[in-house]
């Protein structure tokens, strides 16, 4: 009898051990569930909390500064007047902790017509106080966006953009004059066609009346040929009192978008006429079979604006000293309109 009881007790103890073992094996599953929850919470945290890179971009965004401007639309004249007032707390682009800002203003409905303010040296809080007028039919106003871009001027390198303001005119009530501040944002990558840049120097000696134009090089020119390259050359025209006067041209550089010329031209311009002279620099693509195609152009003189006026003024302020500078090529029709010339006017070339 006792043996039967002892056997029963041993069997009971054995069953209890089995039950405990089974229960102990289920506990890790509970831990697994906790682990999955931890992963889920971590994933949600990553989705909700911004990455450090995003935070840095946001801080960078706030450092670009603000721009004050005004808008006034004349319904009778169908003219939009844009006033560029001033900017504050601009981002420092130069090593000295400052910038040389200027503003480019245009409408997306006509990107070829662009205006530039003067350049203000070594300041992060420039006062511009310049106005520009655009002819915009009332029916097209709602389809246009006003773009104001602030650049940092650099004589020997590409001008860096500090930031921009893009204002869709459909979002603005033009029934009255508007004056407001806007934060500068990172410039949009969707821009007008890039025609290229050209570097040249100017030198004028008042006592001898010698104007020297040294065509140095060009870069990132527009592709004009089927092989993705161009055969560029440069024409230098002198306009006196809005009439064609003197012309020169460089040699042709084959199959390149970044030609190096280093060719100099000397013009005789009496000091009494220098204020009435415009220098037109145009870049062309040479073609043996068909006619040469114009890539882009610009002009300098007392009637010029922006960087072109600055370069010309610096030349007159520093007689006998050659001053080199990069310039962005502009659409030909814009330059011709500013000069009062016909868009397709062809000037005969004099021998070099």
mmCIF file of C-alpha atoms in Angstrom:
data_model
loop_
_atom_site.group_PDB
_atom_site.id
_atom_site.type_symbol
_atom_site.label_atom_id
_atom_site.label_comp_id
_atom_site.label_asym_id
_atom_site.label_seq_id
_atom_site.Cartn_x
_atom_site.Cartn_y
_atom_site.Cartn_z
ATOM 1 C CA UNK A 1 0.000 0.000 0.000
ATOM 2 C CA UNK A 2 2.797 2.336 0.933
ATOM 3 C CA UNK A 3 4.593 1.478 -2.259
ATOM 4 C CA UNK A 4 1.501 2.463 -4.257
ATOM 5 C CA UNK A 5 1.266 5.811 -2.384
ATOM 6 C CA UNK A 6 4.951 6.563 -2.956
ATOM 7 C CA UNK A 7 4.520 5.766 -6.631
ATOM 8 C CA UNK A 8 1.547 8.097 -6.870
ATOM 9 C CA UNK A 9 3.475 10.891 -5.151
ATOM 10 C CA UNK A 10 6.434 10.466 -7.513
ATOM 11 C CA UNK A 11 4.098 10.543 -10.511
ATOM 12 C CA UNK A 12 2.470 13.717 -9.193
ATOM 13 C CA UNK A 13 5.858 15.366 -8.705
ATOM 14 C CA UNK A 14 6.870 14.359 -12.237
ATOM 15 C CA UNK A 15 3.718 15.923 -13.698
ATOM 16 C CA UNK A 16 4.334 19.139 -11.712
ATOM 17 C CA UNK A 17 7.893 19.350 -13.153
ATOM 18 C CA UNK A 18 6.574 18.936 -16.678
ATOM 19 C CA UNK A 19 4.032 21.719 -16.177
ATOM 20 C CA UNK A 20 6.710 24.074 -14.802
ATOM 21 C CA UNK A 21 9.008 23.348 -17.731
ATOM 22 C CA UNK A 22 6.258 24.123 -20.224
ATOM 23 C CA UNK A 23 5.434 27.404 -18.469
ATOM 24 C CA UNK A 24 9.061 28.410 -18.350
ATOM 25 C CA UNK A 25 9.379 27.905 -22.129
ATOM 26 C CA UNK A 26 6.528 30.355 -22.826
ATOM 27 C CA UNK A 27 8.210 33.252 -21.024
ATOM 28 C CA UNK A 28 10.641 34.107 -23.839
ATOM 29 C CA UNK A 29 7.629 34.699 -26.113
ATOM 30 C CA UNK A 30 6.575 37.447 -23.771
ATOM 31 C CA UNK A 31 10.017 38.925 -24.065
ATOM 32 C CA UNK A 32 9.780 38.716 -27.860
ATOM 33 C CA UNK A 33 6.549 40.692 -27.771
ATOM 34 C CA UNK A 34 8.257 43.369 -25.707
ATOM 35 C CA UNK A 35 11.083 43.464 -28.226
ATOM 36 C CA UNK A 36 8.661 43.915 -31.104
ATOM 37 C CA UNK A 37 6.938 46.740 -29.275
ATOM 38 C CA UNK A 38 10.285 48.394 -28.718
ATOM 39 C CA UNK A 39 11.062 48.187 -32.433
ATOM 40 C CA UNK A 40 7.648 49.560 -33.300
ATOM 41 C CA UNK A 41 8.043 52.458 -30.891
ATOM 42 C CA UNK A 42 11.505 53.162 -32.292
ATOM 43 C CA UNK A 43 10.103 53.232 -35.815
ATOM 44 C CA UNK A 44 7.363 55.635 -34.785
ATOM 45 C CA UNK A 45 9.971 57.818 -33.087
ATOM 46 C CA UNK A 46 11.972 58.005 -36.299
ATOM 47 C CA UNK A 47 8.867 58.969 -38.238
ATOM 48 C CA UNK A 48 7.792 61.673 -35.803
ATOM 49 C CA UNK A 49 11.122 63.142 -34.739
ATOM 50 C CA UNK A 50 13.156 64.956 -37.447
ATOM 51 C CA UNK A 51 16.639 63.763 -38.346
ATOM 52 C CA UNK A 52 19.621 65.919 -37.399
ATOM 53 C CA UNK A 53 20.141 66.701 -41.103
ATOM 54 C CA UNK A 54 16.616 68.092 -41.334
ATOM 55 C CA UNK A 55 17.203 70.215 -38.237
ATOM 56 C CA UNK A 56 20.447 71.552 -39.700
ATOM 57 C CA UNK A 57 18.671 72.431 -42.961
ATOM 58 C CA UNK A 58 15.998 74.257 -41.006
ATOM 59 C CA UNK A 59 18.620 76.249 -39.115
ATOM 60 C CA UNK A 60 20.403 76.970 -42.391
ATOM 61 C CA UNK A 61 17.112 78.159 -43.880
ATOM 62 C CA UNK A 62 16.601 80.701 -41.118
ATOM 63 C CA UNK A 63 20.015 82.230 -41.703
ATOM 64 C CA UNK A 64 19.280 83.522 -45.207
ATOM 65 C CA UNK A 65 17.629 86.759 -44.117
ATOM 66 C CA UNK A 66 14.524 88.744 -45.055
ATOM 67 C CA UNK A 67 13.541 91.013 -47.934
ATOM 68 C CA UNK A 68 11.196 93.998 -47.847
ATOM 69 C CA UNK A 69 9.399 94.885 -51.078
ATOM 70 C CA UNK A 70 6.299 96.603 -52.443
ATOM 71 C CA UNK A 71 3.812 95.836 -55.215
ATOM 72 C CA UNK A 72 1.503 98.182 -57.084
ATOM 73 C CA UNK A 73 -0.574 97.248 -60.112
ATOM 74 C CA UNK A 74 -1.920 99.949 -62.423
ATOM 75 C CA UNK A 75 -5.051 98.462 -63.987
ATOM 76 C CA UNK A 76 -5.364 101.272 -66.529
ATOM 77 C CA UNK A 77 -1.760 100.966 -67.720
ATOM 78 C CA UNK A 78 -1.673 97.193 -67.047
ATOM 79 C CA UNK A 79 1.670 97.714 -65.373
ATOM 80 C CA UNK A 80 3.125 96.037 -62.284
ATOM 81 C CA UNK A 81 5.532 98.177 -60.290
ATOM 82 C CA UNK A 82 7.882 96.259 -57.989
ATOM 83 C CA UNK A 83 9.794 98.125 -55.321
ATOM 84 C CA UNK A 84 12.854 96.436 -53.814
ATOM 85 C CA UNK A 85 13.222 98.176 -50.457
ATOM 86 C CA UNK A 86 15.863 96.524 -48.308
ATOM 87 C CA UNK A 87 17.119 93.272 -46.795
ATOM 88 C CA UNK A 88 18.195 92.397 -43.272
ATOM 89 C CA UNK A 89 20.248 89.682 -41.611
ATOM 90 C CA UNK A 90 21.484 88.230 -44.891
ATOM 91 C CA UNK A 91 23.609 85.108 -44.855
ATOM 92 C CA UNK A 92 27.336 85.919 -44.908
ATOM 93 C CA UNK A 93 28.846 84.480 -48.109
ATOM 94 C CA UNK A 94 32.382 85.910 -47.913
ATOM 95 C CA UNK A 95 35.254 84.828 -45.683
ATOM 96 C CA UNK A 96 35.156 88.165 -43.885
ATOM 97 C CA UNK A 97 31.690 87.406 -42.498
ATOM 98 C CA UNK A 98 29.845 89.697 -44.895
ATOM 99 C CA UNK A 99 28.392 89.785 -48.454
ATOM 100 C CA UNK A 100 28.153 92.055 -51.503
ATOM 101 C CA UNK A 101 24.412 91.714 -52.221
ATOM 102 C CA UNK A 102 22.301 92.732 -55.175
ATOM 103 C CA UNK A 103 18.811 91.683 -56.300
ATOM 104 C CA UNK A 104 17.577 90.222 -59.588
ATOM 105 C CA UNK A 105 13.843 90.682 -60.266
ATOM 106 C CA UNK A 106 11.746 88.955 -62.932
ATOM 107 C CA UNK A 107 8.379 87.347 -63.661
ATOM 108 C CA UNK A 108 8.063 83.676 -64.574
ATOM 109 C CA UNK A 109 5.761 84.666 -67.429
ATOM 110 C CA UNK A 110 8.692 86.490 -69.081
ATOM 111 C CA UNK A 111 11.983 85.222 -67.648
ATOM 112 C CA UNK A 112 13.998 86.969 -70.360
ATOM 113 C CA UNK A 113 13.129 90.392 -68.970
ATOM 114 C CA UNK A 114 15.180 90.747 -65.812
ATOM 115 C CA UNK A 115 16.163 93.745 -63.716
ATOM 116 C CA UNK A 116 19.100 94.125 -61.347
ATOM 117 C CA UNK A 117 19.691 96.487 -58.457
ATOM 118 C CA UNK A 118 23.034 98.061 -57.693
ATOM 119 C CA UNK A 119 25.632 96.054 -55.778
ATOM 120 C CA UNK A 120 26.172 97.036 -52.140
ATOM 121 C CA UNK A 121 29.596 96.246 -50.755
ATOM 122 C CA UNK A 122 30.285 94.425 -47.495
ATOM 123 C CA UNK A 123 26.891 94.527 -45.853
ATOM 124 C CA UNK A 124 24.286 92.088 -44.569
ATOM 125 C CA UNK A 125 21.633 94.803 -44.282
ATOM 126 C CA UNK A 126 21.536 96.606 -47.659
ATOM 127 C CA UNK A 127 19.074 99.398 -48.461
ATOM 128 C CA UNK A 128 18.163 99.217 -52.164
ATOM 129 C CA UNK A 129 15.144 101.503 -52.687
ATOM 130 C CA UNK A 130 14.863 100.727 -56.404
ATOM 131 C CA UNK A 131 11.715 100.251 -58.496
ATOM 132 C CA UNK A 132 11.077 98.252 -61.658
ATOM 133 C CA UNK A 133 8.059 98.187 -63.971
ATOM 134 C CA UNK A 134 6.647 95.176 -65.845
ATOM 135 C CA UNK A 135 3.992 95.321 -68.536
ATOM 136 C CA UNK A 136 1.569 92.556 -67.539
ATOM 137 C CA UNK A 137 -1.920 92.233 -69.084
ATOM 138 C CA UNK A 138 -4.546 91.831 -66.394
ATOM 139 C CA UNK A 139 -5.551 88.429 -67.777
ATOM 140 C CA UNK A 140 -1.989 87.141 -67.259
ATOM 141 C CA UNK A 141 -1.433 88.466 -63.757
ATOM 142 C CA UNK A 142 -2.882 85.425 -61.989
ATOM 143 C CA UNK A 143 -0.634 83.114 -64.030
ATOM 144 C CA UNK A 144 2.607 84.879 -63.138
ATOM 145 C CA UNK A 145 4.959 84.519 -60.196
ATOM 146 C CA UNK A 146 7.218 87.339 -59.061
ATOM 147 C CA UNK A 147 10.778 86.183 -58.345
ATOM 148 C CA UNK A 148 13.271 88.260 -56.338
ATOM 149 C CA UNK A 149 16.688 86.645 -55.926
ATOM 150 C CA UNK A 150 19.503 88.050 -53.813
ATOM 151 C CA UNK A 151 23.018 87.258 -55.036
ATOM 152 C CA UNK A 152 26.468 87.801 -53.569
ATOM 153 C CA UNK A 153 28.635 89.677 -56.082
ATOM 154 C CA UNK A 154 32.059 88.223 -56.904
ATOM 155 C CA UNK A 155 34.287 89.796 -59.514
ATOM 156 C CA UNK A 156 36.357 86.710 -60.332
ATOM 157 C CA UNK A 157 33.984 83.812 -59.739
ATOM 158 C CA UNK A 158 30.371 82.789 -60.187
ATOM 159 C CA UNK A 159 27.975 84.842 -58.124
ATOM 160 C CA UNK A 160 26.469 82.823 -55.278
ATOM 161 C CA UNK A 161 22.761 83.060 -54.644
ATOM 162 C CA UNK A 162 21.876 83.855 -51.039
ATOM 163 C CA UNK A 163 18.161 83.161 -51.318
ATOM 164 C CA UNK A 164 14.963 84.153 -53.048
ATOM 165 C CA UNK A 165 11.339 85.157 -52.623
ATOM 166 C CA UNK A 166 8.747 83.647 -54.982
ATOM 167 C CA UNK A 167 5.346 85.285 -54.835
ATOM 168 C CA UNK A 168 2.496 83.886 -56.953
ATOM 169 C CA UNK A 169 0.515 86.962 -57.998
ATOM 170 C CA UNK A 170 -2.714 84.958 -57.830
ATOM 171 C CA UNK A 171 -2.290 84.892 -54.047
ATOM 172 C CA UNK A 172 -1.974 88.678 -53.782
ATOM 173 C CA UNK A 173 -4.720 91.292 -53.651
ATOM 174 C CA UNK A 174 -3.502 93.910 -56.105
ATOM 175 C CA UNK A 175 -6.459 96.219 -55.557
ATOM 176 C CA UNK A 176 -4.223 98.294 -53.306
ATOM 177 C CA UNK A 177 -0.511 98.928 -52.760
ATOM 178 C CA UNK A 178 1.254 96.160 -50.873
ATOM 179 C CA UNK A 179 4.379 96.528 -48.766
ATOM 180 C CA UNK A 180 5.630 93.545 -46.787
ATOM 181 C CA UNK A 181 8.540 91.417 -45.570
ATOM 182 C CA UNK A 182 9.247 87.852 -46.680
ATOM 183 C CA UNK A 183 11.808 85.304 -45.532
ATOM 184 C CA UNK A 184 14.388 84.312 -48.099
ATOM 185 C CA UNK A 185 14.281 80.621 -49.002
ATOM 186 C CA UNK A 186 16.607 78.293 -50.872
ATOM 187 C CA UNK A 187 16.546 79.170 -54.562
ATOM 188 C CA UNK A 188 14.449 76.995 -56.838
ATOM 189 C CA UNK A 189 16.348 74.737 -59.229
ATOM 190 C CA UNK A 190 13.825 75.443 -61.977
ATOM 191 C CA UNK A 191 15.313 78.430 -63.766
ATOM 192 C CA UNK A 192 15.502 79.895 -67.223
ATOM 193 C CA UNK A 193 17.844 78.577 -69.875
ATOM 194 C CA UNK A 194 21.511 79.126 -69.051
ATOM 195 C CA UNK A 195 23.382 80.691 -71.972
ATOM 196 C CA UNK A 196 26.829 80.761 -70.403
ATOM 197 C CA UNK A 197 29.314 83.182 -68.859
ATOM 198 C CA UNK A 198 32.161 85.260 -70.237
ATOM 199 C CA UNK A 199 35.187 86.873 -68.607
ATOM 200 C CA UNK A 200 36.871 89.967 -70.042
ATOM 201 C CA UNK A 201 38.790 92.982 -68.848
ATOM 202 C CA UNK A 202 38.346 96.675 -69.591
ATOM 203 C CA UNK A 203 40.964 99.424 -69.523
ATOM 204 C CA UNK A 204 40.611 103.083 -70.462
ATOM 205 C CA UNK A 205 43.304 105.769 -70.682
ATOM 206 C CA UNK A 206 41.653 109.213 -70.816
ATOM 207 C CA UNK A 207 44.803 111.060 -71.970
ATOM 208 C CA UNK A 208 45.190 108.920 -75.111
ATOM 209 C CA UNK A 209 41.537 107.932 -75.578
ATOM 210 C CA UNK A 210 42.459 104.227 -75.767
ATOM 211 C CA UNK A 211 39.783 101.722 -74.720
ATOM 212 C CA UNK A 212 41.211 98.206 -74.379
ATOM 213 C CA UNK A 213 38.934 95.155 -74.294
ATOM 214 C CA UNK A 214 40.633 91.844 -73.478
ATOM 215 C CA UNK A 215 38.435 88.806 -74.134
ATOM 216 C CA UNK A 216 39.787 86.159 -71.753
ATOM 217 C CA UNK A 217 37.510 83.109 -71.714
ATOM 218 C CA UNK A 218 33.955 81.788 -71.548
ATOM 219 C CA UNK A 219 32.420 78.816 -69.756
ATOM 220 C CA UNK A 220 29.306 76.662 -69.667
ATOM 221 C CA UNK A 221 28.116 77.960 -73.028
ATOM 222 C CA UNK A 222 24.848 76.713 -74.465
ATOM 223 C CA UNK A 223 25.182 73.634 -76.681
ATOM 224 C CA UNK A 224 24.439 74.666 -80.260
ATOM 225 C CA UNK A 225 25.673 71.727 -82.374
ATOM 226 C CA UNK A 226 24.338 68.195 -82.758
ATOM 227 C CA UNK A 227 27.442 66.766 -81.041
ATOM 228 C CA UNK A 228 26.568 68.625 -77.846
ATOM 229 C CA UNK A 229 29.294 71.241 -78.315
ATOM 230 C CA UNK A 230 29.735 74.615 -80.022
ATOM 231 C CA UNK A 231 32.303 76.490 -82.126
ATOM 232 C CA UNK A 232 32.273 79.809 -80.263
ATOM 233 C CA UNK A 233 33.743 83.170 -81.124
ATOM 234 C CA UNK A 234 33.163 86.648 -79.674
ATOM 235 C CA UNK A 235 32.180 89.921 -81.302
ATOM 236 C CA UNK A 236 32.904 93.285 -79.684
ATOM 237 C CA UNK A 237 30.724 96.155 -80.939
ATOM 238 C CA UNK A 238 30.948 99.811 -80.002
ATOM 239 C CA UNK A 239 27.718 101.815 -80.138
ATOM 240 C CA UNK A 240 27.962 105.617 -80.118
ATOM 241 C CA UNK A 241 24.816 107.639 -79.391
ATOM 242 C CA UNK A 242 22.680 104.547 -80.145
ATOM 243 C CA UNK A 243 24.290 104.134 -83.587
ATOM 244 C CA UNK A 244 26.684 101.372 -84.697
ATOM 245 C CA UNK A 245 30.272 102.541 -84.742
ATOM 246 C CA UNK A 246 33.178 100.063 -84.468
ATOM 247 C CA UNK A 247 33.432 96.251 -84.438
ATOM 248 C CA UNK A 248 35.988 93.509 -83.809
ATOM 249 C CA UNK A 249 35.885 89.721 -83.437
ATOM 250 C CA UNK A 250 37.956 86.900 -81.998
ATOM 251 C CA UNK A 251 39.062 83.684 -83.654
ATOM 252 C CA UNK A 252 36.808 80.607 -83.613
ATOM 253 C CA UNK A 253 37.419 77.891 -80.999
ATOM 254 C CA UNK A 254 36.335 74.470 -82.235
ATOM 255 C CA UNK A 255 34.221 71.936 -80.344
ATOM 256 C CA UNK A 256 34.154 73.478 -76.885
ATOM 257 C CA UNK A 257 31.759 74.986 -74.372
ATOM 258 C CA UNK A 258 34.600 76.494 -72.343
ATOM 259 C CA UNK A 259 36.779 78.392 -74.845
ATOM 260 C CA UNK A 260 39.946 80.285 -73.922
ATOM 261 C CA UNK A 261 40.606 83.320 -76.144
ATOM 262 C CA UNK A 262 43.030 85.785 -74.521
ATOM 263 C CA UNK A 263 42.583 88.199 -77.440
ATOM 264 C CA UNK A 264 42.873 91.951 -77.059
ATOM 265 C CA UNK A 265 41.216 94.783 -78.997
ATOM 266 C CA UNK A 266 42.040 98.474 -78.778
ATOM 267 C CA UNK A 267 39.551 101.168 -79.762
ATOM 268 C CA UNK A 268 40.104 104.905 -80.006
ATOM 269 C CA UNK A 269 37.399 106.619 -77.957
ATOM 270 C CA UNK A 270 37.993 110.300 -77.114
ATOM 271 C CA UNK A 271 37.314 111.227 -73.510
ATOM 272 C CA UNK A 272 34.550 113.579 -74.690
ATOM 273 C CA UNK A 273 32.657 110.570 -76.115
ATOM 274 C CA UNK A 274 33.265 107.868 -73.506
ATOM 275 C CA UNK A 275 30.025 108.701 -71.655
ATOM 276 C CA UNK A 276 28.022 108.130 -74.845
ATOM 277 C CA UNK A 277 29.579 104.773 -75.778
ATOM 278 C CA UNK A 278 28.105 101.314 -75.191
ATOM 279 C CA UNK A 279 30.295 98.225 -75.492
ATOM 280 C CA UNK A 280 28.358 95.175 -76.703
ATOM 281 C CA UNK A 281 29.895 91.740 -76.101
ATOM 282 C CA UNK A 282 28.220 88.874 -77.979
ATOM 283 C CA UNK A 283 29.100 85.168 -78.187
ATOM 284 C CA UNK A 284 28.347 83.280 -81.397
ATOM 285 C CA UNK A 285 28.432 79.699 -82.651
ATOM 286 C CA UNK A 286 30.313 79.430 -85.946
ATOM 287 C CA UNK A 287 28.775 77.297 -88.693
ATOM 288 C CA UNK A 288 30.376 76.695 -92.103
ATOM 289 C CA UNK A 289 27.200 75.422 -93.777
ATOM 290 C CA UNK A 290 24.497 77.685 -92.356
ATOM 291 C CA UNK A 291 24.622 81.141 -90.814
ATOM 292 C CA UNK A 292 26.297 81.725 -87.466
ATOM 293 C CA UNK A 293 23.978 81.507 -84.462
ATOM 294 C CA UNK A 294 23.954 83.991 -81.599
ATOM 295 C CA UNK A 295 24.289 82.337 -78.171
ATOM 296 C CA UNK A 296 23.976 85.373 -75.892
ATOM 297 C CA UNK A 297 25.187 88.891 -75.296
ATOM 298 C CA UNK A 298 25.459 91.795 -72.847
ATOM 299 C CA UNK A 299 26.398 95.451 -72.936
ATOM 300 C CA UNK A 300 28.317 97.881 -70.749
ATOM 301 C CA UNK A 301 28.145 101.648 -70.533
ATOM 302 C CA UNK A 302 26.459 104.405 -68.604
ATOM 303 C CA UNK A 303 23.055 103.098 -69.727
ATOM 304 C CA UNK A 304 23.744 99.590 -68.419
ATOM 305 C CA UNK A 305 22.462 98.198 -65.116
ATOM 306 C CA UNK A 306 23.610 95.779 -62.430
ATOM 307 C CA UNK A 307 27.020 94.145 -62.772
ATOM 308 C CA UNK A 308 27.612 95.587 -66.234
ATOM 309 C CA UNK A 309 27.190 99.147 -64.940
ATOM 310 C CA UNK A 310 29.399 98.330 -61.975
ATOM 311 C CA UNK A 311 32.202 97.043 -64.212
ATOM 312 C CA UNK A 312 31.994 100.112 -66.446
ATOM 313 C CA UNK A 313 31.976 102.487 -63.472
ATOM 314 C CA UNK A 314 34.970 100.737 -61.927
ATOM 315 C CA UNK A 315 36.854 101.123 -65.211
ATOM 316 C CA UNK A 316 36.185 104.867 -65.333
ATOM 317 C CA UNK A 317 37.120 105.228 -61.668
ATOM 318 C CA UNK A 318 40.442 103.438 -62.191
ATOM 319 C CA UNK A 319 42.027 104.888 -65.357
ATOM 320 C CA UNK A 320 44.919 102.940 -66.916
ATOM 321 C CA UNK A 321 44.140 99.902 -64.753
ATOM 322 C CA UNK A 322 42.760 96.744 -66.456
ATOM 323 C CA UNK A 323 39.780 95.309 -64.567
ATOM 324 C CA UNK A 324 38.573 91.767 -65.285
ATOM 325 C CA UNK A 325 35.174 90.363 -64.365
ATOM 326 C CA UNK A 326 32.829 87.481 -65.172
ATOM 327 C CA UNK A 327 29.410 88.261 -66.657
ATOM 328 C CA UNK A 328 26.342 86.122 -67.341
ATOM 329 C CA UNK A 329 25.187 86.128 -70.964
ATOM 330 C CA UNK A 330 21.677 87.451 -71.537
ATOM 331 C CA UNK A 331 19.052 86.762 -74.223
ATOM 332 C CA UNK A 332 19.828 88.892 -77.319
ATOM 333 C CA UNK A 333 16.363 90.426 -77.567
ATOM 334 C CA UNK A 334 16.592 91.761 -74.006
ATOM 335 C CA UNK A 335 19.917 93.484 -74.685
ATOM 336 C CA UNK A 336 18.801 94.842 -78.062
ATOM 337 C CA UNK A 337 15.657 96.300 -76.542
ATOM 338 C CA UNK A 338 17.665 98.036 -73.814
ATOM 339 C CA UNK A 339 19.995 99.447 -76.450
ATOM 340 C CA UNK A 340 17.145 100.570 -78.686
ATOM 341 C CA UNK A 341 18.383 98.313 -81.504
ATOM 342 C CA UNK A 342 16.433 95.954 -83.708
ATOM 343 C CA UNK A 343 16.610 92.336 -82.547
ATOM 344 C CA UNK A 344 18.030 90.996 -85.795
ATOM 345 C CA UNK A 345 20.346 93.898 -86.588
ATOM 346 C CA UNK A 346 23.570 92.642 -88.214
ATOM 347 C CA UNK A 347 26.676 94.766 -87.893
ATOM 348 C CA UNK A 348 29.401 94.353 -90.534
ATOM 349 C CA UNK A 349 32.809 93.347 -89.210
ATOM 350 C CA UNK A 350 35.915 95.459 -89.674
ATOM 351 C CA UNK A 351 39.227 93.750 -90.182
ATOM 352 C CA UNK A 352 41.115 93.047 -87.018
#
